Backbone as a chain_set.jsonl record, in Angstrom:
{"seq": "XXXXXXXXXXXXXXXXXXXXXXXXXXXXXXXXXXXXXXXXXXXXXXXXXXXXXXXXXXXXXXXXXXXXXXXXXXXXXXXXXXXXXXXXXXXXXXXXXXXXXXXXXXXXXXXXXXXXXXXXXXXXXXXXXXXXXXXXXXXXXXXXXXXXX", "coords": {"N": [[0.882, -1.226, -0.165], [0.644, 2.21, -0.823], [0.754, 5.634, 0.27], [0.039, 8.716, -0.472], [0.406, 11.993, -2.125], [-2.624, 13.185, -3.634], [-3.143, 13.31, -7.21], [-3.867, 15.151, -10.252], [-4.379, 12.783, -11.971], [-5.735, 11.123, -10.792], [-8.351, 11.693, -10.134], [-10.581, 10.903, -11.482], [-10.835, 8.236, -10.539], [-11.064, 8.764, -7.797], [-13.372, 10.223, -7.474], [-15.637, 8.508, -7.063], [-14.952, 7.354, -4.674], [-15.113, 9.575, -2.807], [-17.691, 10.005, -3.359], [-18.76, 7.707, -2.161], [-18.118, 8.233, 0.517], [-19.318, 10.748, 1.126], [-22.076, 9.8, 0.805], [-22.181, 7.805, 2.863], [-22.546, 9.754, 5.067], [-24.766, 10.931, 4.22], [-24.938, 12.942, 2.616], [-25.267, 15.35, 0.168], [-23.254, 16.329, -2.085], [-22.496, 17.958, -5.175], [-20.986, 16.455, -8.042], [-19.698, 18.082, -9.241], [-18.589, 19.839, -7.608], [-17.388, 18.519, -5.644], [-15.148, 17.766, -7.348], [-14.182, 20.264, -7.754], [-13.253, 20.976, -5.503], [-11.524, 19.042, -4.698], [-9.478, 19.142, -6.995], [-8.759, 22.086, -5.812], [-7.319, 21.362, -3.532], [-5.524, 19.902, -4.543], [-3.938, 21.566, -6.123], [-2.881, 23.477, -4.457], [-0.788, 24.562, -1.866], [0.373, 22.231, 0.817], [-0.004, 23.737, 2.915], [-1.969, 24.908, 2.952], [-4.258, 23.084, 2.745], [-4.735, 19.517, 2.423], [-4.976, 16.451, 0.376], [-4.969, 13.471, 0.661], [-4.195, 10.161, -0.777], [-4.688, 6.737, -0.733], [-3.218, 3.889, -1.961], [-3.527, 0.607, -3.587], [-1.519, -2.202, -4.101], [-1.585, -2.354, -6.944], [-1.625, 0.157, -7.47], [-4.108, 1.406, -7.625], [-6.525, 3.899, -6.451], [-7.706, 3.467, -3.227], [-8.632, 4.704, -0.897], [-8.803, 7.712, 0.764], [-7.749, 10.84, 2.241], [-8.723, 14.144, 3.722], [-7.262, 16.849, 4.657], [-7.622, 20.106, 6.532], [-6.899, 23.35, 7.938], [-7.0, 25.292, 10.861], [-7.426, 28.001, 13.224], [-6.676, 27.825, 16.74], [-7.58, 28.959, 19.635], [-7.668, 27.261, 21.984], [-4.994, 25.736, 21.627], [-3.482, 27.731, 21.064], [-2.266, 28.259, 18.469], [-2.106, 27.145, 14.902], [-4.077, 24.45, 13.92], [-4.028, 21.417, 12.493], [-6.868, 19.826, 10.888], [-8.35, 16.748, 10.008], [-10.665, 16.437, 7.879], [-12.071, 14.612, 6.179], [-11.806, 11.074, 5.968], [-11.775, 8.3, 4.131], [-12.203, 4.579, 3.367], [-12.492, 2.337, 0.857], [-15.159, -0.264, 1.104], [-14.508, -2.801, 0.591], [-11.891, -2.936, 1.224], [-11.158, -2.389, 3.618], [-9.713, -3.098, 6.847], [-7.123, -3.796, 6.232], [-5.282, -1.92, 6.97], [-5.251, 0.642, 5.7], [-6.641, 2.846, 6.478], [-5.23, 3.499, 8.843], [-3.014, 3.865, 7.826], [-3.442, 6.162, 6.197], [-4.126, 7.913, 8.245], [-1.596, 8.057, 9.698], [-0.038, 8.967, 7.624], [-1.233, 11.797, 7.45], [-0.902, 12.714, 9.906], [1.887, 12.859, 10.041], [2.615, 14.671, 7.724], [1.691, 16.982, 8.647], [2.712, 17.521, 11.226], [5.083, 17.998, 10.344], [4.612, 20.463, 9.382], [4.336, 21.886, 11.4], [2.158, 21.627, 12.795], [0.495, 21.314, 16.188], [-1.121, 19.469, 16.643], [-3.374, 16.961, 15.291], [-6.627, 16.925, 14.36], [-9.851, 15.198, 14.448], [-13.257, 14.696, 13.296], [-16.064, 12.39, 14.133], [-19.249, 10.478, 13.152], [-21.209, 9.93, 16.033], [-22.178, 7.225, 16.141], [-20.784, 5.692, 14.402], [-18.68, 3.297, 15.101], [-17.034, 1.472, 13.864], [-15.225, 3.263, 12.665], [-14.355, 4.651, 15.09], [-13.221, 2.586, 16.561], [-10.795, 2.347, 14.664], [-9.724, 4.836, 15.312], [-8.856, 4.785, 17.706], [-7.529, 2.757, 17.832], [-4.894, 3.889, 16.814], [-4.287, 5.447, 18.478], [-5.537, 7.743, 19.157], [-7.372, 10.139, 20.96], [-10.78, 10.367, 22.052], [-13.302, 13.079, 22.557], [-15.521, 15.089, 24.215], [-17.564, 17.051, 22.8], [-20.141, 19.079, 21.41], [-21.08, 19.772, 18.276], [-22.121, 22.683, 16.427], [-23.573, 24.045, 13.376], [-24.345, 26.43, 11.397], [-26.247, 27.317, 8.775], [-25.071, 29.004, 5.839], [-26.04, 29.366, 3.159]], "CA": [[0.079, -0.031, -0.109], [1.186, 3.357, -0.939], [-0.028, 6.977, 0.492], [0.776, 10.079, -1.346], [-0.516, 13.321, -2.534], [-3.572, 12.953, -4.716], [-2.773, 14.071, -8.27], [-5.158, 15.031, -11.469], [-4.933, 11.789, -12.688], [-6.363, 10.382, -9.333], [-9.611, 12.309, -10.087], [-11.69, 9.843, -11.866], [-11.014, 6.985, -9.342], [-11.641, 9.27, -6.368], [-14.847, 10.741, -7.337], [-16.819, 7.432, -6.732], [-14.982, 7.063, -3.145], [-15.81, 10.928, -2.36], [-19.364, 10.15, -3.479], [-19.11, 6.848, -1.031], [-17.904, 9.07, 1.829], [-20.872, 11.432, 1.285], [-23.308, 8.838, 0.801], [-22.172, 7.167, 3.971], [-22.841, 10.641, 5.868], [-26.208, 11.252, 3.699], [-24.423, 14.164, 2.086], [-25.6, 15.11, -1.552], [-22.548, 17.831, -2.625], [-22.569, 17.796, -6.387], [-19.718, 15.938, -8.295], [-18.452, 19.359, -10.14], [-17.898, 20.669, -6.388], [-16.306, 17.377, -5.29], [-14.024, 17.91, -8.259], [-13.141, 21.642, -7.712], [-12.521, 20.91, -3.986], [-10.123, 18.027, -5.019], [-8.525, 20.149, -7.759], [-8.181, 23.275, -5.206], [-6.522, 20.531, -2.7], [-4.179, 19.095, -5.203], [-3.085, 22.4, -7.001], [-2.489, 24.427, -3.561], [0.522, 23.703, -1.031], [-0.012, 21.28, 1.752], [-0.177, 24.361, 4.349], [-3.283, 25.511, 2.903], [-4.942, 22.095, 2.809], [-4.202, 18.72, 1.309], [-5.743, 15.493, 0.038], [-3.899, 12.289, 0.333], [-4.624, 8.965, -1.305], [-4.095, 5.311, -0.612], [-3.407, 3.195, -3.267], [-3.334, -0.862, -3.525], [-0.506, -2.798, -4.663], [-1.685, -2.046, -8.401], [-1.723, 1.647, -7.856], [-5.208, 1.715, -7.718], [-6.864, 4.332, -5.122], [-8.884, 2.71, -2.087], [-8.854, 5.491, 0.107], [-8.63, 9.186, 0.853], [-7.866, 11.714, 3.368], [-8.519, 15.318, 3.361], [-6.889, 17.952, 5.84], [-7.729, 21.565, 6.589], [-6.238, 23.787, 8.866], [-7.768, 26.331, 11.57], [-6.622, 28.463, 14.44], [-7.034, 27.226, 17.79], [-7.176, 29.535, 20.916], [-7.19, 26.761, 23.259], [-3.614, 25.481, 21.65], [-2.608, 28.942, 20.6], [-1.799, 27.506, 17.367], [-2.787, 26.723, 13.89], [-3.908, 23.137, 14.049], [-4.516, 20.62, 11.374], [-8.116, 19.13, 10.95], [-8.684, 15.647, 8.967], [-12.108, 16.85, 7.379], [-12.508, 13.11, 5.442], [-11.324, 9.72, 5.973], [-12.717, 7.024, 3.646], [-11.825, 3.616, 2.412], [-13.714, 1.485, 0.319], [-15.387, -1.153, 1.976], [-13.627, -4.035, 0.362], [-10.061, -2.777, 1.179], [-11.105, -2.364, 5.036], [-9.383, -3.974, 7.54], [-5.973, -4.082, 5.875], [-4.356, -0.657, 7.522], [-5.347, 1.889, 5.017], [-7.024, 4.022, 7.481], [-4.225, 3.565, 9.778], [-1.661, 4.562, 7.072], [-3.852, 7.645, 5.995], [-3.955, 8.861, 9.548], [-0.067, 8.683, 9.962], [0.45, 10.206, 6.719], [-1.597, 13.102, 7.654], [-0.258, 13.301, 11.341], [3.407, 13.261, 9.58], [2.916, 15.729, 7.079], [0.949, 17.982, 9.548], [3.657, 17.629, 12.29], [6.278, 18.692, 9.557], [4.548, 21.707, 9.106], [4.483, 22.737, 12.681], [0.937, 21.631, 13.863], [0.772, 20.454, 17.258], [-2.25, 18.578, 16.937], [-4.162, 16.679, 14.004], [-8.265, 16.693, 14.975], [-11.153, 15.096, 13.534], [-14.754, 14.298, 13.909], [-17.044, 11.311, 13.319], [-20.298, 10.089, 13.924], [-21.203, 9.072, 17.392], [-22.629, 5.864, 15.996], [-19.603, 5.253, 13.611], [-18.174, 2.676, 15.892], [-15.768, 1.156, 13.062], [-14.021, 4.221, 12.575], [-13.8, 4.761, 16.76], [-11.947, 1.386, 16.78], [-9.55, 2.634, 14.075], [-9.155, 6.002, 15.784], [-8.498, 4.501, 19.233], [-5.984, 1.825, 17.836], [-3.496, 4.513, 16.282], [-3.575, 6.496, 19.532], [-6.334, 8.95, 19.256], [-8.438, 10.156, 22.022], [-12.008, 11.168, 21.845], [-13.795, 14.107, 23.576], [-17.181, 15.226, 24.044], [-17.967, 18.266, 22.289], [-21.013, 19.104, 20.591], [-20.816, 20.59, 17.277], [-23.286, 23.167, 15.806], [-23.651, 24.401, 12.386], [-25.242, 27.688, 11.104], [-25.923, 27.262, 7.279], [-25.047, 30.492, 5.439], [-26.599, 29.649, 1.99]], "C": [[0.875, 1.118, -0.14], [0.191, 4.692, -0.575], [0.857, 8.162, -0.003], [0.009, 11.204, -1.574], [-1.189, 12.819, -3.531], [-3.029, 13.764, -6.028], [-4.184, 14.163, -9.186], [-5.235, 13.741, -11.975], [-5.636, 10.78, -11.799], [-7.976, 10.519, -9.793], [-10.68, 11.483, -10.36], [-11.771, 8.577, -10.912], [-11.328, 7.602, -8.165], [-12.8, 9.67, -6.252], [-15.781, 9.803, -6.543], [-16.273, 7.214, -5.352], [-15.248, 8.393, -2.681], [-17.142, 10.744, -2.209], [-19.825, 8.898, -2.205], [-19.067, 7.376, 0.499], [-19.27, 10.0, 2.043], [-22.217, 10.72, 1.174], [-23.51, 8.195, 2.414], [-22.795, 8.295, 5.286], [-24.211, 11.365, 5.428], [-26.08, 12.439, 3.227], [-24.878, 14.349, 0.717], [-24.677, 16.522, -2.31], [-22.658, 17.096, -4.389], [-21.039, 17.375, -6.861], [-18.936, 17.161, -8.892], [-17.852, 19.951, -8.554], [-17.307, 19.852, -5.653], [-14.974, 17.829, -6.119], [-13.145, 19.129, -8.048], [-12.801, 21.587, -6.45], [-11.195, 20.167, -4.096], [-9.341, 18.59, -5.66], [-7.68, 21.483, -6.784], [-6.92, 22.36, -4.218], [-5.092, 20.401, -3.373], [-3.196, 20.308, -5.761], [-2.443, 23.487, -5.619], [-1.341, 23.444, -2.632], [-0.416, 23.184, 0.219], [-0.234, 22.524, 2.999], [-1.577, 25.174, 4.277], [-4.405, 24.267, 2.759], [-4.338, 20.846, 1.798], [-5.17, 17.292, 1.269], [-4.665, 14.602, -0.578], [-4.702, 11.178, -0.094], [-3.83, 7.829, -0.767], [-4.091, 4.833, -1.749], [-2.787, 1.606, -2.948], [-2.008, -1.263, -4.167], [-0.377, -2.679, -6.201], [-1.797, -0.651, -8.508], [-2.996, 1.926, -7.868], [-5.966, 2.421, -6.389], [-7.869, 3.58, -4.411], [-9.24, 3.594, -1.14], [-8.452, 6.971, 0.086], [-8.811, 9.87, 2.239], [-7.69, 13.243, 3.028], [-8.175, 16.072, 4.775], [-7.056, 19.307, 5.483], [-6.613, 22.093, 7.661], [-7.308, 25.051, 9.612], [-7.04, 27.102, 12.996], [-7.486, 28.134, 15.661], [-6.817, 28.101, 19.165], [-6.671, 28.694, 22.102], [-5.603, 25.676, 22.947], [-2.659, 26.508, 21.168], [-1.491, 28.571, 19.323], [-2.617, 27.369, 16.346], [-2.75, 25.159, 13.902], [-4.435, 22.62, 12.929], [-6.166, 19.801, 11.72], [-8.481, 18.04, 9.826], [-10.195, 15.933, 8.932], [-12.53, 15.293, 7.047], [-11.509, 12.327, 5.853], [-11.901, 8.652, 5.566], [-11.526, 5.747, 3.045], [-12.679, 2.61, 2.156], [-14.028, 0.245, 1.033], [-14.72, -2.54, 1.657], [-12.035, -4.193, 0.475], [-10.15, -2.333, 2.952], [-10.836, -3.482, 5.92], [-7.865, -4.565, 7.219], [-4.855, -2.802, 6.236], [-4.48, 0.316, 6.502], [-5.707, 3.006, 5.738], [-6.379, 4.345, 8.388], [-3.101, 4.405, 9.209], [-1.983, 5.723, 6.673], [-3.509, 8.517, 7.094], [-2.575, 9.213, 9.856], [0.301, 9.318, 8.932], [-0.089, 11.739, 6.933], [-1.05, 13.947, 8.856], [1.366, 13.749, 10.594], [3.391, 14.428, 8.669], [2.465, 17.067, 7.901], [1.921, 18.507, 10.529], [4.843, 18.615, 11.156], [5.903, 20.14, 9.109], [4.009, 22.797, 10.032], [2.996, 22.59, 13.406], [1.321, 20.839, 15.131], [-0.106, 19.596, 17.678], [-3.286, 18.374, 15.406], [-5.56, 16.193, 14.83], [-8.842, 15.979, 13.987], [-12.313, 14.692, 14.18], [-15.328, 12.795, 13.615], [-18.075, 11.365, 13.921], [-20.543, 9.637, 15.069], [-21.675, 7.58, 17.121], [-21.576, 5.289, 15.12], [-18.519, 4.205, 14.349], [-16.921, 1.871, 15.348], [-14.778, 1.915, 13.174], [-13.623, 4.475, 13.967], [-12.757, 3.829, 16.987], [-10.747, 1.929, 16.182], [-8.651, 3.752, 15.001], [-8.196, 5.736, 17.089], [-7.209, 3.486, 19.065], [-4.794, 2.709, 17.414], [-3.264, 5.614, 17.41], [-4.583, 7.589, 20.055], [-7.333, 8.925, 20.541], [-9.675, 10.794, 21.781], [-12.332, 12.098, 22.852], [-15.043, 14.339, 23.375], [-17.587, 16.83, 23.968], [-19.401, 18.207, 21.405], [-20.956, 20.094, 19.387], [-22.088, 21.041, 16.378], [-22.855, 23.6, 14.415], [-24.711, 25.489, 12.068], [-25.253, 27.648, 9.449], [-26.278, 28.619, 6.842], [-25.722, 30.517, 3.804], [-28.009, 29.489, 1.505]], "O": [[1.89, 1.072, 0.556], [-0.944, 4.788, -1.042], [2.063, 8.379, 0.109], [-1.134, 11.25, -1.118], [-0.635, 12.074, -4.339], [-2.493, 14.855, -5.836], [-5.229, 13.541, -8.997], [-6.316, 13.499, -12.512], [-6.039, 9.694, -12.215], [-8.723, 9.542, -9.792], [-11.62, 11.34, -9.578], [-12.848, 8.047, -10.64], [-11.957, 6.893, -7.379], [-13.404, 9.6, -5.182], [-16.515, 10.153, -5.618], [-17.168, 6.816, -4.606], [-15.946, 8.195, -1.686], [-17.783, 11.148, -1.239], [-20.826, 8.99, -1.494], [-19.797, 7.018, 1.423], [-20.063, 9.908, 2.981], [-23.295, 11.22, 1.496], [-24.574, 8.101, 3.027], [-23.378, 7.852, 6.275], [-24.718, 12.243, 6.128], [-27.063, 13.171, 3.338], [-24.853, 13.319, 0.043], [-25.204, 17.462, -2.904], [-22.865, 15.908, -4.637], [-20.042, 17.796, -6.275], [-17.71, 17.183, -8.993], [-16.729, 20.446, -8.464], [-16.552, 20.373, -4.832], [-13.933, 18.187, -5.568], [-11.916, 19.188, -8.101], [-11.832, 22.304, -6.201], [-10.091, 20.547, -3.707], [-8.249, 18.727, -5.109], [-6.5, 21.814, -6.895], [-5.743, 22.72, -4.237], [-3.97, 20.672, -2.945], [-1.977, 20.168, -5.86], [-1.525, 24.254, -5.908], [-1.107, 22.236, -2.644], [-1.544, 23.571, 0.525], [-0.671, 22.101, 4.069], [-2.128, 25.838, 5.155], [-5.562, 24.673, 2.652], [-3.702, 21.02, 0.759], [-6.037, 17.132, 2.127], [-3.913, 14.685, -1.549], [-5.898, 11.194, 0.197], [-2.648, 7.872, -0.425], [-4.871, 5.239, -2.611], [-1.804, 1.406, -2.235], [-1.466, -0.379, -4.83], [0.712, -2.857, -6.748], [-2.065, -0.186, -9.616], [-3.115, 3.091, -8.248], [-6.074, 1.752, -5.362], [-8.829, 3.092, -5.006], [-10.227, 3.298, -0.466], [-7.658, 7.302, -0.795], [-9.656, 9.625, 3.1], [-6.804, 13.65, 2.277], [-8.789, 15.853, 5.819], [-6.739, 19.737, 4.374], [-5.685, 21.422, 8.113], [-8.215, 25.605, 8.991], [-6.138, 26.559, 13.634], [-8.717, 28.149, 15.659], [-5.776, 27.858, 19.776], [-5.79, 28.978, 22.913], [-5.151, 24.973, 23.85], [-1.463, 26.355, 20.92], [-0.261, 28.621, 19.321], [-3.826, 27.425, 16.574], [-1.674, 24.56, 13.895], [-5.288, 23.267, 12.321], [-6.412, 19.282, 12.809], [-8.902, 18.465, 8.75], [-10.896, 15.671, 9.909], [-13.398, 14.81, 7.774], [-10.394, 12.788, 6.098], [-12.534, 7.957, 6.361], [-10.432, 5.91, 2.506], [-13.45, 2.075, 2.953], [-13.086, -0.314, 1.595], [-14.446, -3.307, 2.58], [-11.248, -5.052, 0.077], [-9.103, -1.955, 3.477], [-11.438, -4.556, 5.897], [-7.427, -5.569, 7.781], [-3.714, -2.804, 5.772], [-3.458, 1.002, 6.483], [-5.103, 4.072, 5.617], [-6.662, 5.395, 8.965], [-2.45, 5.292, 9.762], [-1.08, 6.56, 6.663], [-2.834, 9.545, 7.035], [-2.254, 10.348, 10.208], [1.005, 10.309, 9.123], [0.58, 12.721, 6.611], [-0.815, 15.152, 8.951], [1.836, 14.883, 10.682], [4.274, 15.255, 8.897], [3.014, 18.14, 7.656], [2.031, 19.718, 10.722], [5.238, 19.762, 11.365], [6.711, 20.892, 8.565], [3.525, 23.91, 9.829], [2.676, 23.268, 14.383], [2.184, 19.963, 15.193], [-0.066, 19.008, 18.759], [-3.763, 19.254, 14.69], [-5.592, 15.325, 15.703], [-8.478, 16.045, 12.813], [-12.401, 14.391, 15.371], [-14.801, 12.16, 12.701], [-18.221, 11.999, 14.966], [-19.908, 8.595, 15.229], [-21.483, 6.769, 18.026], [-21.58, 4.061, 15.21], [-17.352, 4.441, 14.038], [-15.957, 1.602, 16.065], [-13.672, 1.601, 13.614], [-12.401, 4.533, 14.108], [-11.656, 4.091, 17.471], [-9.728, 2.052, 16.862], [-7.465, 3.695, 15.326], [-7.14, 6.294, 17.389], [-6.23, 3.382, 19.805], [-3.674, 2.263, 17.665], [-2.37, 6.46, 17.381], [-4.476, 8.185, 21.127], [-7.916, 7.941, 20.996], [-9.598, 11.896, 21.238], [-11.773, 12.035, 23.947], [-15.666, 13.849, 22.433], [-17.845, 17.586, 24.904], [-19.634, 17.192, 20.748], [-20.768, 21.281, 19.655], [-22.86, 20.286, 15.786], [-21.639, 23.518, 14.24], [-25.862, 25.378, 12.49], [-24.211, 27.967, 8.877], [-27.261, 29.282, 7.174], [-25.896, 31.609, 3.264], [-28.31, 29.825, 0.359]]}, "num_chains": 1, "name": "protein.A"}
């Protein structure tokens, strides 16, 4: 398995994975929107955000992670936020999620982040098992969103 930055050549294979992630969370952004986001992450420097891809032994994308940044007063620093993590069902259980998390942590650590944070649904127990296995700890914050559109 290989973890690396996504490229324009990955976009065709990544779209179904991104759609699978959105379907899991019952979200329906447009394919155009997903592609625009992916292209922006690919084109920009990692310090602005990143899109990492996990490839199987044949070089086929089997998972992805996206990372963004935000300022945290509680850390008095700019922290990395893993916004998305997805591995295709048939590739789960073989270490791709763990490898993606490690790669996100390594890259953001190199860019000076004191912490890599992320969220998951409270009922996503499979993901929680992975997160705890890699050494992450959960917290009890209630997230709010204000729709602006």
